[in-house]
Coordinates of N, CA and C in Angstrom, one line a residue:
M866 N 144.7 172.3 44.0 CA 145.9 171.4 44.0 C 146.3 171.1 45.5
A867 N 146.3 172.1 46.3 CA 146.7 171.9 47.7 C 145.8 170.9 48.4
K868 N 144.5 171.1 48.0 CA 143.5 170.2 48.5 C 143.8 168.7 48.1
C869 N 144.2 168.5 46.9 CA 144.5 167.2 46.4 C 145.7 166.6 47.1
A870 N 146.7 167.4 47.3 CA 147.9 167.0 48.0 C 147.6 166.6 49.4
L871 N 146.8 167.5 50.1 CA 146.4 167.2 51.4 C 145.6 165.9 51.5
L872 N 144.7 165.7 50.6 CA 143.9 164.5 50.6 C 144.8 163.3 50.4
S873 N 145.7 163.4 49.5 CA 146.6 162.2 49.2 C 147.4 161.9 50.5
C874 N 147.9 163.0 51.2 CA 148.7 162.8 52.4 C 147.8 162.0 53.4
F875 N 146.6 162.5 53.6 CA 145.7 161.8 54.5 C 145.5 160.4 54.2
F876 N 145.3 160.0 53.0 CA 145.1 158.6 52.6 C 146.4 157.8 52.9
L877 N 147.5 158.4 52.6 CA 148.8 157.7 52.8 C 149.0 157.4 54.3
L878 N 148.7 158.4 55.1 CA 148.8 158.2 56.6 C 147.8 157.3 57.1
A879 N 146.6 157.2 56.6 CA 145.5 156.4 57.1 C 145.7 154.9 56.8
I880 N 146.3 154.6 55.6 CA 146.5 153.2 55.3 C 147.2 152.4 56.3
P881 N 148.4 152.9 56.8 CA 149.1 152.1 57.8 C 148.2 152.0 59.1
A882 N 147.5 153.0 59.4 CA 146.7 153.0 60.7 C 145.6 152.0 60.5
L883 N 145.0 151.9 59.3 CA 143.9 150.9 59.1 C 144.5 149.5 59.1
S884 N 145.6 149.3 58.5 CA 146.2 148.0 58.5 C 146.7 147.5 59.9
A885 N 146.9 148.5 60.8 CA 147.4 148.1 62.2 C 146.3 147.4 62.9
D886 N 145.1 147.6 62.5 CA 144.0 146.9 63.2 C 143.7 145.5 62.6
E887 N 144.3 145.2 61.5 CA 144.1 143.9 60.8 C 144.9 142.9 61.6
P888 N 144.3 141.7 61.7 CA 145.0 140.6 62.4 C 146.3 140.3 61.7
K889 N 147.4 140.1 62.4 CA 148.6 139.7 61.8 C 148.9 138.3 62.0
A890 N 149.6 137.7 61.1 CA 150.0 136.3 61.3 C 151.1 136.2 62.4
P891 N 151.0 135.2 63.2 CA 152.0 135.1 64.3 C 153.4 134.9 63.7
P892 N 154.4 135.4 64.4 CA 155.7 135.3 63.8 C 156.1 133.8 63.7
A893 N 156.9 133.5 62.7 CA 157.3 132.1 62.4 C 158.1 131.7 63.6
V894 N 157.8 130.5 64.1 CA 158.5 129.9 65.2 C 159.0 128.5 64.8
A895 N 160.2 128.3 64.9 CA 160.7 126.9 64.6 C 160.1 125.9 65.5
P896 N 159.7 124.8 65.0 CA 159.1 123.7 65.8 C 160.2 123.2 66.8
P897 N 159.8 122.8 68.0 CA 160.8 122.3 68.9 C 161.4 121.1 68.4
A898 N 162.7 120.9 68.8 CA 163.4 119.7 68.3 C 162.7 118.5 68.8
A899 N 162.6 117.5 68.0 CA 161.9 116.2 68.4 C 162.8 115.5 69.4
Q900 N 162.1 115.2 70.5 CA 162.8 114.5 71.6 C 162.1 113.2 71.9
P901 N 162.8 112.1 71.9 CA 162.1 110.9 72.3 C 161.6 111.0 73.7
A902 N 160.3 110.9 73.9 CA 159.8 111.1 75.2 C 158.5 110.2 75.4
A903 N 158.2 110.0 76.6 CA 157.0 109.3 76.9 C 155.7 110.1 76.5
P904 N 154.6 109.4 76.2 CA 153.4 110.1 75.8 C 153.1 111.2 76.9
P905 N 152.3 112.2 76.5 CA 152.0 113.3 77.4 C 151.0 112.8 78.5
A906 N 151.0 113.5 79.6 CA 150.1 113.2 80.7 C 148.7 113.3 80.2
P907 N 147.8 112.5 80.8 CA 146.4 112.6 80.4 C 145.9 114.0 80.7
A908 N 144.9 114.4 80.0 CA 144.4 115.8 80.1 C 143.8 116.0 81.5
N909 N 143.5 115.0 82.2 CA 142.9 115.1 83.6 C 143.9 114.9 84.7
A910 N 145.2 115.1 84.4 CA 146.2 114.9 85.5 C 145.9 115.9 86.7
M911 N 146.0 115.3 87.9 CA 145.7 116.1 89.1 C 146.6 115.6 90.2
K912 N 146.6 116.2 91.3 CA 147.4 115.8 92.4 C 146.9 114.4 92.9
P913 N 147.8 113.6 93.3 CA 147.4 112.2 93.7 C 146.4 112.2 94.8
A914 N 146.5 113.1 95.8 CA 145.5 113.1 96.9 C 144.1 113.5 96.4
D915 N 144.1 114.4 95.4 CA 142.8 114.8 94.8 C 142.2 113.6 94.0
R916 N 143.0 112.9 93.3 CA 142.6 111.7 92.6 C 142.0 110.7 93.6
V917 N 142.7 110.4 94.7 CA 142.2 109.5 95.7 C 140.8 109.9 96.2
E918 N 140.7 111.2 96.5 CA 139.4 111.7 97.1 C 138.3 111.6 96.0
A919 N 138.6 111.8 94.8 CA 137.6 111.8 93.7 C 137.2 110.4 93.2
T920 N 137.9 109.4 93.6 CA 137.7 108.0 93.0 C 137.3 107.0 94.1
P921 N 136.2 106.4 94.0 CA 135.8 105.4 95.0 C 136.9 104.3 95.1
K922 N 137.0 103.7 96.3 CA 137.9 102.7 96.6 C 137.7 101.5 95.6
G923 N 138.8 101.0 95.1 CA 138.8 99.9 94.2 C 138.7 100.3 92.7
R924 N 138.6 101.6 92.4 CA 138.4 102.0 91.0 C 139.7 102.7 90.4
L925 N 140.7 102.8 91.1 CA 141.9 103.4 90.5 C 142.7 102.3 89.7
K926 N 142.9 102.7 88.4 CA 143.5 101.7 87.5 C 144.6 102.4 86.7
N927 N 145.8 101.8 86.7 CA 146.9 102.4 86.0 C 146.6 102.4 84.5
P928 N 146.8 103.6 83.8 CA 146.5 103.6 82.4 C 147.7 103.1 81.6
Y929 N 148.8 102.8 82.2 CA 150.0 102.3 81.5 C 150.3 100.8 81.8
T930 N 151.0 100.2 80.9 CA 151.5 98.9 81.1 C 153.0 98.8 81.1
D931 N 153.5 97.9 81.7 CA 155.0 97.9 81.9 C 155.8 97.3 80.7
D932 N 155.1 97.2 79.5 CA 155.8 96.8 78.3 C 156.1 98.0 77.5
N933 N 155.8 99.2 78.0 CA 156.1 100.5 77.3 C 157.4 101.0 77.8
A934 N 158.5 100.8 77.1 CA 159.8 101.2 77.6 C 159.9 102.7 77.9
A935 N 159.3 103.6 77.2 CA 159.4 105.0 77.4 C 158.7 105.3 78.8
I936 N 157.6 104.7 79.0 CA 156.9 105.0 80.3 C 157.7 104.4 81.5
V937 N 158.2 103.2 81.3 CA 159.0 102.6 82.4 C 160.3 103.5 82.7
E938 N 160.9 104.0 81.6 CA 162.1 104.9 81.9 C 161.7 106.2 82.5
A939 N 160.6 106.8 82.1 CA 160.1 108.0 82.7 C 159.7 107.7 84.2
G940 N 159.2 106.5 84.4 CA 158.8 106.2 85.8 C 160.1 106.0 86.7
H941 N 161.1 105.4 86.1 CA 162.4 105.3 86.8 C 163.0 106.6 87.2
K942 N 163.0 107.6 86.2 CA 163.5 108.9 86.5 C 162.7 109.6 87.6
L943 N 161.4 109.4 87.6 CA 160.5 110.0 88.6 C 160.8 109.3 90.0
Y944 N 160.9 108.0 90.0 CA 161.2 107.3 91.2 C 162.5 107.8 91.8
M945 N 163.5 108.0 91.0 CA 164.7 108.5 91.6 C 164.6 110.0 92.0
G946 N 163.9 110.8 91.1 CA 163.7 112.2 91.4 C 162.9 112.5 92.7
Y947 N 161.9 111.7 92.9 CA 161.1 111.9 94.1 C 161.7 111.3 95.4
G948 N 162.9 110.6 95.2 CA 163.6 110.0 96.4 C 163.1 108.7 96.8
C949 N 162.3 108.0 96.0 CA 161.8 106.7 96.5 C 163.0 105.7 96.7
N950 N 164.1 105.9 95.9 CA 165.2 105.0 96.1 C 165.9 105.2 97.4
G951 N 165.7 106.3 98.1 CA 166.3 106.5 99.4 C 165.9 105.4 100.4
C952 N 164.7 104.9 100.3 CA 164.2 103.9 101.3 C 164.1 102.5 100.6
H953 N 163.7 102.5 99.3 CA 163.4 101.2 98.7 C 164.5 100.8 97.7
G954 N 165.6 101.5 97.6 CA 166.7 101.1 96.7 C 166.5 101.6 95.3
G955 N 167.6 101.6 94.6 CA 167.6 102.2 93.2 C 166.7 101.5 92.2
N956 N 166.5 100.2 92.4 CA 165.6 99.5 91.4 C 164.4 98.9 92.2
G957 N 164.2 99.3 93.4 CA 163.1 98.8 94.2 C 163.4 97.5 94.9
G958 N 164.6 97.2 95.0 CA 165.0 95.9 95.7 C 165.1 96.0 97.2
G959 N 164.8 97.1 97.8 CA 164.8 97.2 99.2 C 166.0 98.0 99.7
G960 N 165.9 98.4 100.9 CA 166.9 99.2 101.6 C 166.5 99.2 103.1
I961 N 166.3 100.4 103.6 CA 165.8 100.4 105.0 C 164.3 100.1 105.0
C962 N 163.7 100.1 103.9 CA 162.3 99.7 103.8 C 162.1 98.5 102.9
P963 N 160.9 98.0 102.8 CA 160.7 96.8 102.0 C 161.0 96.9 100.5
P964 N 161.4 95.7 100.0 CA 161.6 95.7 98.5 C 160.2 95.8 97.8
L965 N 160.2 96.4 96.6 CA 159.0 96.6 95.9 C 158.9 95.6 94.7
I966 N 159.8 94.7 94.6 CA 159.9 93.9 93.4 C 159.7 92.4 93.7
N967 N 159.4 92.0 95.0 CA 159.3 90.6 95.3 C 157.8 90.2 95.4
D968 N 157.5 89.0 95.8 CA 156.1 88.5 95.9 C 155.3 89.1 97.1
T969 N 156.0 89.8 98.0 CA 155.2 90.2 99.2 C 154.7 91.6 99.0
W970 N 153.4 91.7 98.9 CA 152.7 93.0 98.9 C 152.1 93.2 100.3
V971 N 152.6 94.2 101.0 CA 152.2 94.3 102.4 C 150.7 94.6 102.6
Y972 N 150.2 95.5 101.7 CA 148.7 95.8 101.8 C 147.9 95.3 100.6
G973 N 148.6 94.8 99.6 CA 148.0 94.3 98.4 C 148.7 94.8 97.2
G974 N 148.7 94.1 96.1 CA 149.4 94.6 94.9 C 148.6 95.1 93.8
D975 N 147.3 95.3 94.0 CA 146.5 95.9 92.9 C 146.8 97.4 92.8
D976 N 146.4 97.9 91.6 CA 146.7 99.3 91.3 C 146.1 100.3 92.3
D977 N 144.9 100.0 92.7 CA 144.2 100.9 93.6 C 144.9 101.0 94.9
T978 N 145.2 99.9 95.5 CA 145.9 99.8 96.8 C 147.3 100.5 96.8
L979 N 148.1 100.2 95.7 CA 149.4 100.8 95.6 C 149.3 102.3 95.5
F980 N 148.4 102.8 94.6 CA 148.2 104.2 94.4 C 147.8 104.9 95.8
R981 N 146.9 104.3 96.5 CA 146.5 104.9 97.8 C 147.6 104.8 98.8
L982 N 148.3 103.7 98.9 CA 149.4 103.6 99.8 C 150.5 104.6 99.6
V983 N 150.9 104.8 98.4 CA 151.9 105.8 98.1 C 151.4 107.2 98.4
T984 N 150.2 107.5 98.0 CA 149.6 108.8 98.2 C 149.3 109.2 99.7
L985 N 148.7 108.3 100.4 CA 148.3 108.5 101.7 C 149.3 108.1 102.8
G986 N 150.2 107.2 102.5 CA 151.1 106.7 103.5 C 150.4 105.5 104.2
S987 N 151.2 104.7 104.9 CA 150.6 103.5 105.5 C 149.7 103.8 106.7
D988 N 150.1 104.8 107.5 CA 149.2 105.1 108.7 C 147.8 105.5 108.3
V989 N 147.7 106.4 107.3 CA 146.4 106.9 106.9 C 145.7 105.7 106.2
L990 N 146.4 105.0 105.4 CA 145.8 103.8 104.7 C 145.1 102.9 105.7
Q991 N 145.9 102.6 106.8 CA 145.3 101.7 107.8 C 144.1 102.4 108.5
S992 N 144.2 103.7 108.7 CA 143.1 104.4 109.4 C 141.8 104.4 108.5
K993 N 142.0 104.1 107.2 CA 140.8 104.1 106.3 C 140.4 102.6 106.1
G994 N 140.9 101.7 106.9 CA 140.4 100.3 106.9 C 141.3 99.3 106.3
S995 N 142.4 99.6 105.7 CA 143.3 98.6 105.1 C 144.1 98.0 106.2
T996 N 144.3 96.7 106.0 CA 145.1 95.9 106.9 C 146.3 95.3 106.2
R997 N 147.3 95.0 107.0 CA 148.5 94.4 106.5 C 148.1 92.9 106.1
I998 N 148.5 92.5 104.9 CA 148.2 91.1 104.5 C 149.5 90.4 104.3
G999 N 150.6 91.1 104.2 CA 151.9 90.5 104.0 C 152.9 91.0 105.0
M1000 N 153.9 90.3 105.2 CA 154.9 90.7 106.2 C 156.2 91.0 105.6
E1001 N 156.8 92.1 105.9 CA 158.2 92.5 105.4 C 158.8 93.2 106.6
N1002 N 160.1 93.2 106.6 CA 160.9 94.0 107.6 C 160.7 95.5 107.3
V1003 N 160.0 96.1 108.1 CA 159.7 97.5 107.9 C 160.2 98.3 109.1
V1004 N 161.1 99.3 108.7 CA 161.8 100.1 109.7 C 160.8 101.3 110.2
A1005 N 160.1 101.8 109.3 CA 159.2 102.9 109.6 C 158.0 102.8 108.6
P1006 N 156.9 103.6 109.0 CA 155.7 103.6 108.1 C 156.0 104.3 106.8
M1007 N 155.3 103.9 105.8 CA 155.4 104.6 104.5 C 154.9 106.0 104.7
P1008 N 155.7 107.0 104.4 CA 155.2 108.4 104.5 C 154.2 108.7 103.4
P1009 N 153.3 109.7 103.6 CA 152.4 110.1 102.5 C 153.2 110.9 101.5
M1010 N 153.2 110.4 100.3 CA 153.9 111.0 99.2 C 153.0 111.8 98.3
G1011 N 151.7 111.7 98.5 CA 150.7 112.5 97.7 C 151.0 114.0 97.7
P1012 N 151.4 114.6 98.8 CA 151.6 116.0 98.7 C 152.9 116.4 98.0
I1013 N 153.8 115.4 97.8 CA 155.1 115.7 97.1 C 155.0 115.4 95.6
I1014 N 154.4 114.3 95.3 CA 154.4 113.9 93.8 C 153.4 114.9 93.1
A1015 N 153.9 115.4 92.0 CA 153.2 116.5 91.3 C 151.9 116.1 90.8
T1016 N 151.8 115.0 90.1 CA 150.5 114.6 89.5 C 150.2 113.1 89.6
D1017 N 149.0 112.8 89.4 CA 148.6 111.3 89.4 C 149.4 110.6 88.3
D1018 N 149.6 111.3 87.2 CA 150.3 110.7 86.1 C 151.7 110.3 86.5
D1019 N 152.4 111.2 87.2 CA 153.7 110.9 87.7 C 153.7 109.6 88.6
L1020 N 152.7 109.5 89.4 CA 152.6 108.3 90.3 C 152.3 107.1 89.5
W1021 N 151.5 107.2 88.5 CA 151.2 106.0 87.6 C 152.5 105.5 86.9
R1022 N 153.3 106.5 86.5 CA 154.5 106.1 85.8 C 155.5 105.5 86.8
I1023 N 155.6 106.0 88.0 CA 156.4 105.3 89.0 C 155.9 103.9 89.3
L1024 N 154.6 103.7 89.4 CA 154.1 102.4 89.7 C 154.3 101.5 88.5
T1025 N 154.3 102.0 87.3 CA 154.7 101.2 86.1 C 156.1 100.8 86.1
F1026 N 157.0 101.6 86.5 CA 158.4 101.3 86.7 C 158.5 100.1 87.7
I1027 N 157.8 100.2 88.8 CA 157.9 99.2 89.8 C 157.4 97.8 89.3
R1028 N 156.3 97.9 88.6 CA 155.7 96.6 88.0 C 156.7 96.0 87.0
A1029 N 157.4 96.9 86.2 CA 158.4 96.4 85.2 C 159.6 95.7 85.9
N1030 N 159.8 96.0 87.1 CA 161.0 95.4 87.8 C 160.6 94.3 88.7
F1031 N 159.3 93.9 88.7 CA 158.8 92.8 89.6 C 159.6 91.5 89.3
R1032 N 160.1 90.9 90.3 CA 160.9 89.7 90.2 C 160.3 88.4 90.9
G1033 N 159.1 88.6 91.3 CA 158.5 87.4 92.0 C 157.8 86.5 91.0
A1034 N 157.0 85.6 91.6 CA 156.2 84.7 90.8 C 155.2 85.5 89.9
P1035 N 155.2 85.2 88.6 CA 154.3 85.9 87.7 C 152.8 86.1 88.2
E1036 N 152.3 85.0 88.8 CA 150.9 85.1 89.3 C 150.7 86.0 90.4
N1037 N 151.8 86.5 91.0 CA 151.7 87.4 92.2 C 152.0 88.9 91.8
K1038 N 152.3 89.1 90.5 CA 152.7 90.5 90.1 C 151.7 91.6 90.5
F1039 N 150.4 91.2 90.5 CA 149.4 92.2 90.9 C 148.8 91.9 92.3
G1040 N 149.5 91.2 93.1 CA 149.1 90.7 94.4 C 148.6 89.3 94.4
Q1041 N 148.5 88.8 95.6 CA 148.0 87.4 95.7 C 146.5 87.4 95.6
A1042 N 146.0 86.3 95.2 CA 144.5 86.1 95.2 C 144.0 86.3 96.6
P1043 N 142.8 86.9 96.8 CA 142.3 87.1 98.1 C 142.3 85.8 99.0
E1044 N 142.0 84.7 98.4 CA 142.0 83.5 99.3 C 143.4 83.1 99.8
A1045 N 144.4 83.6 99.1 CA 145.8 83.4 99.5 C 146.2 84.2 100.7
N1046 N 145.5 85.3 101.0 CA 145.8 86.2 102.1 C 145.2 85.7 103.4
P1047 N 146.0 85.7 104.4 CA 145.4 85.3 105.7 C 144.4 86.2 106.3

């Protein structure tokens, strides 16, 4: 009898120990509250300077269009958060530095040029062969913002905000045709 009781005790103690090794369902977690937000960053988001180094000149293309209100709003928040407004004004209309919403694109208005200009700054952009094709009242060179802006996706959103606020001639929204540049 003592043997039987001892054996029963052993089994009762062993069952919890055996079940401790079994995988357990994760604790129930309430889903996060739905928030209206812009689409997530692309899986390949990287530092803007790394993106510039990894992409041949002329190949950078904004994945966003300025008809997406959520992206434009996210870009506006980033524009303000990174301090772009300190030089270019709250909506890109200019300040101590050129406006970003008129017909004049100092180095060109295509996606690749704008991404590289903001990332590298105007001095480095010029050292890599870009020349001024437009004239604006410029107090100082564009500083390199690539080390400051967290991801290439943040920069694309900022550039989308700028495009959405363009107030020049529609045919110049992405820069003037090459033959129009002196």
